[in-house]
Coordinates of C-alpha atoms in Angstrom, one line a residue:
X1 CA 8.7 -16.8 17.8
X2 CA 4.9 -16.8 18.2
X3 CA 5.0 -13.5 20.0
X4 CA 6.9 -11.8 17.2
X5 CA 4.6 -13.4 14.6
X6 CA 1.4 -12.2 16.4
X7 CA 2.9 -8.7 16.7
X8 CA 3.7 -8.8 13.0
X9 CA 0.1 -9.7 12.3
X10 CA -1.1 -6.7 14.4
X11 CA 1.3 -4.5 12.5
X12 CA -0.1 -5.6 9.1
X13 CA -3.7 -5.0 10.3
X14 CA -2.7 -1.5 11.5
X15 CA -1.0 -0.7 8.2
X16 CA -4.3 -1.4 6.5
X17 CA -6.3 0.6 9.0
X18 CA -4.0 3.6 8.9
X19 CA -3.4 3.3 5.1
X20 CA 0.3 3.2 5.6
X21 CA 2.4 1.2 3.1
X22 CA 4.6 -1.3 4.9
X23 CA 7.4 -3.3 3.3
X24 CA 8.4 -6.5 5.1
X25 CA 11.4 -8.7 4.3
X26 CA 10.6 -12.0 5.8
X27 CA 13.2 -14.7 6.5
X28 CA 10.7 -17.5 7.4
X29 CA 10.9 -20.6 5.3
X30 CA 7.1 -20.7 4.8
X31 CA 5.5 -18.7 2.0
X32 CA 2.2 -19.0 3.9
X33 CA 3.5 -16.5 6.4
X34 CA 4.2 -14.0 3.7
X35 CA 0.8 -14.6 2.1
X36 CA -1.0 -14.0 5.5
X37 CA 0.9 -10.7 6.0
X38 CA 0.0 -9.6 2.5
X39 CA -3.7 -10.6 2.9
X40 CA -4.0 -8.8 6.2
X41 CA -2.5 -5.6 4.7
X42 CA -5.1 -5.5 1.9
X43 CA -2.8 -3.7 -0.5
X44 CA -0.8 -1.7 2.1
X45 CA 1.6 -4.5 3.0
X46 CA 4.3 -5.6 0.6
X47 CA 6.1 -8.7 1.6
X48 CA 9.3 -10.1 0.1
X49 CA 11.2 -13.3 1.0
X50 CA 14.6 -12.5 2.3
X51 CA 17.3 -13.3 -0.2
X52 CA 19.8 -14.6 2.3
X53 CA 22.3 -15.5 -0.4
X54 CA 22.6 -11.8 -1.4
X55 CA 21.5 -10.0 1.7
X56 CA 23.1 -11.6 4.8
X57 CA 21.8 -11.1 8.3
X58 CA 19.7 -8.3 9.8
X59 CA 21.7 -5.6 8.0
X60 CA 21.2 -7.4 4.7
X61 CA 17.5 -7.7 5.3
X62 CA 17.3 -4.0 6.0
X63 CA 19.2 -3.1 2.8
X64 CA 16.8 -5.4 0.9
X65 CA 13.8 -3.8 2.5
X66 CA 15.1 -0.3 1.6
X67 CA 15.6 -1.5 -2.0
X68 CA 12.1 -2.9 -2.2
X69 CA 10.6 0.1 -0.4
X70 CA 12.2 2.4 -3.0
X71 CA 10.8 0.4 -5.9
X72 CA 7.4 0.2 -4.3
X73 CA 7.2 3.9 -3.8
X74 CA 8.3 4.6 -7.4
X75 CA 5.5 2.2 -8.6
X76 CA 2.9 3.8 -6.3
X77 CA 4.0 7.2 -7.6
X78 CA 3.7 6.2 -11.2
X79 CA 0.2 4.8 -10.5
X80 CA -0.8 8.0 -8.7
X81 CA 0.4 10.3 -11.5
X82 CA -1.2 8.2 -14.2
X83 CA -4.6 8.4 -12.5
X84 CA -6.5 11.0 -14.7
X85 CA -9.6 10.8 -12.5
X86 CA -8.4 13.7 -10.4
X87 CA -8.5 16.1 -13.4
X88 CA -5.3 17.9 -12.6
X89 CA -1.6 17.2 -12.2
X90 CA -1.1 15.9 -8.7
X91 CA 2.0 16.5 -6.5
X92 CA 4.3 13.6 -6.5
X93 CA 3.7 11.2 -3.6
X94 CA 7.4 10.8 -3.3
X95 CA 7.5 14.3 -1.7
X96 CA 5.1 13.0 0.9
X97 CA 6.9 9.7 1.9
X98 CA 9.7 8.6 4.1
X99 CA 11.3 5.1 4.5
X100 CA 11.4 4.2 8.2
X101 CA 12.6 1.0 10.0
X102 CA 10.7 -0.7 12.8
X103 CA 10.3 -4.2 14.3
X104 CA 7.1 -6.1 15.0
X105 CA 7.5 -5.4 18.8
X106 CA 6.9 -1.7 18.0
X107 CA 3.4 -2.0 16.6
X108 CA 2.3 1.3 18.1
X109 CA 5.0 3.2 16.2
X110 CA 2.7 3.1 13.1
X111 CA 0.1 5.1 15.0
X112 CA 2.6 8.0 15.3
X113 CA 4.6 7.7 12.1
X114 CA 3.1 10.8 10.5
X115 CA 4.2 13.0 13.4
X116 CA 7.6 11.3 13.5
X117 CA 8.2 11.9 9.7
X118 CA 6.7 15.3 9.5
X119 CA 10.0 17.2 10.0
X120 CA 11.6 15.2 7.2
X121 CA 8.9 16.0 4.8

């Protein structure tokens, strides 16, 4: 719906503002929606088309998102560790991350995600 779409746009903007990586599995038929989410996130939003033939329904989309989030975090970690500009070996960012689930209607959750995940980390 238009309401969910607009909330998803807000979520992508907030991910960029808070520098929080966000993985979205999108089931819409239009690639322009995915492109818009990606562009708004400016490097913090990673959008993938739902593979409905392999990942059925909402549960499938969540499994696909977890798979993509894991790969994204591994890639970010490799980039982080390969950056020699810091001059010393850095702590793995994997020890500073959690994979969480939310929906577009819960935009404000991103403002509190650090506190929510703190006990896990």
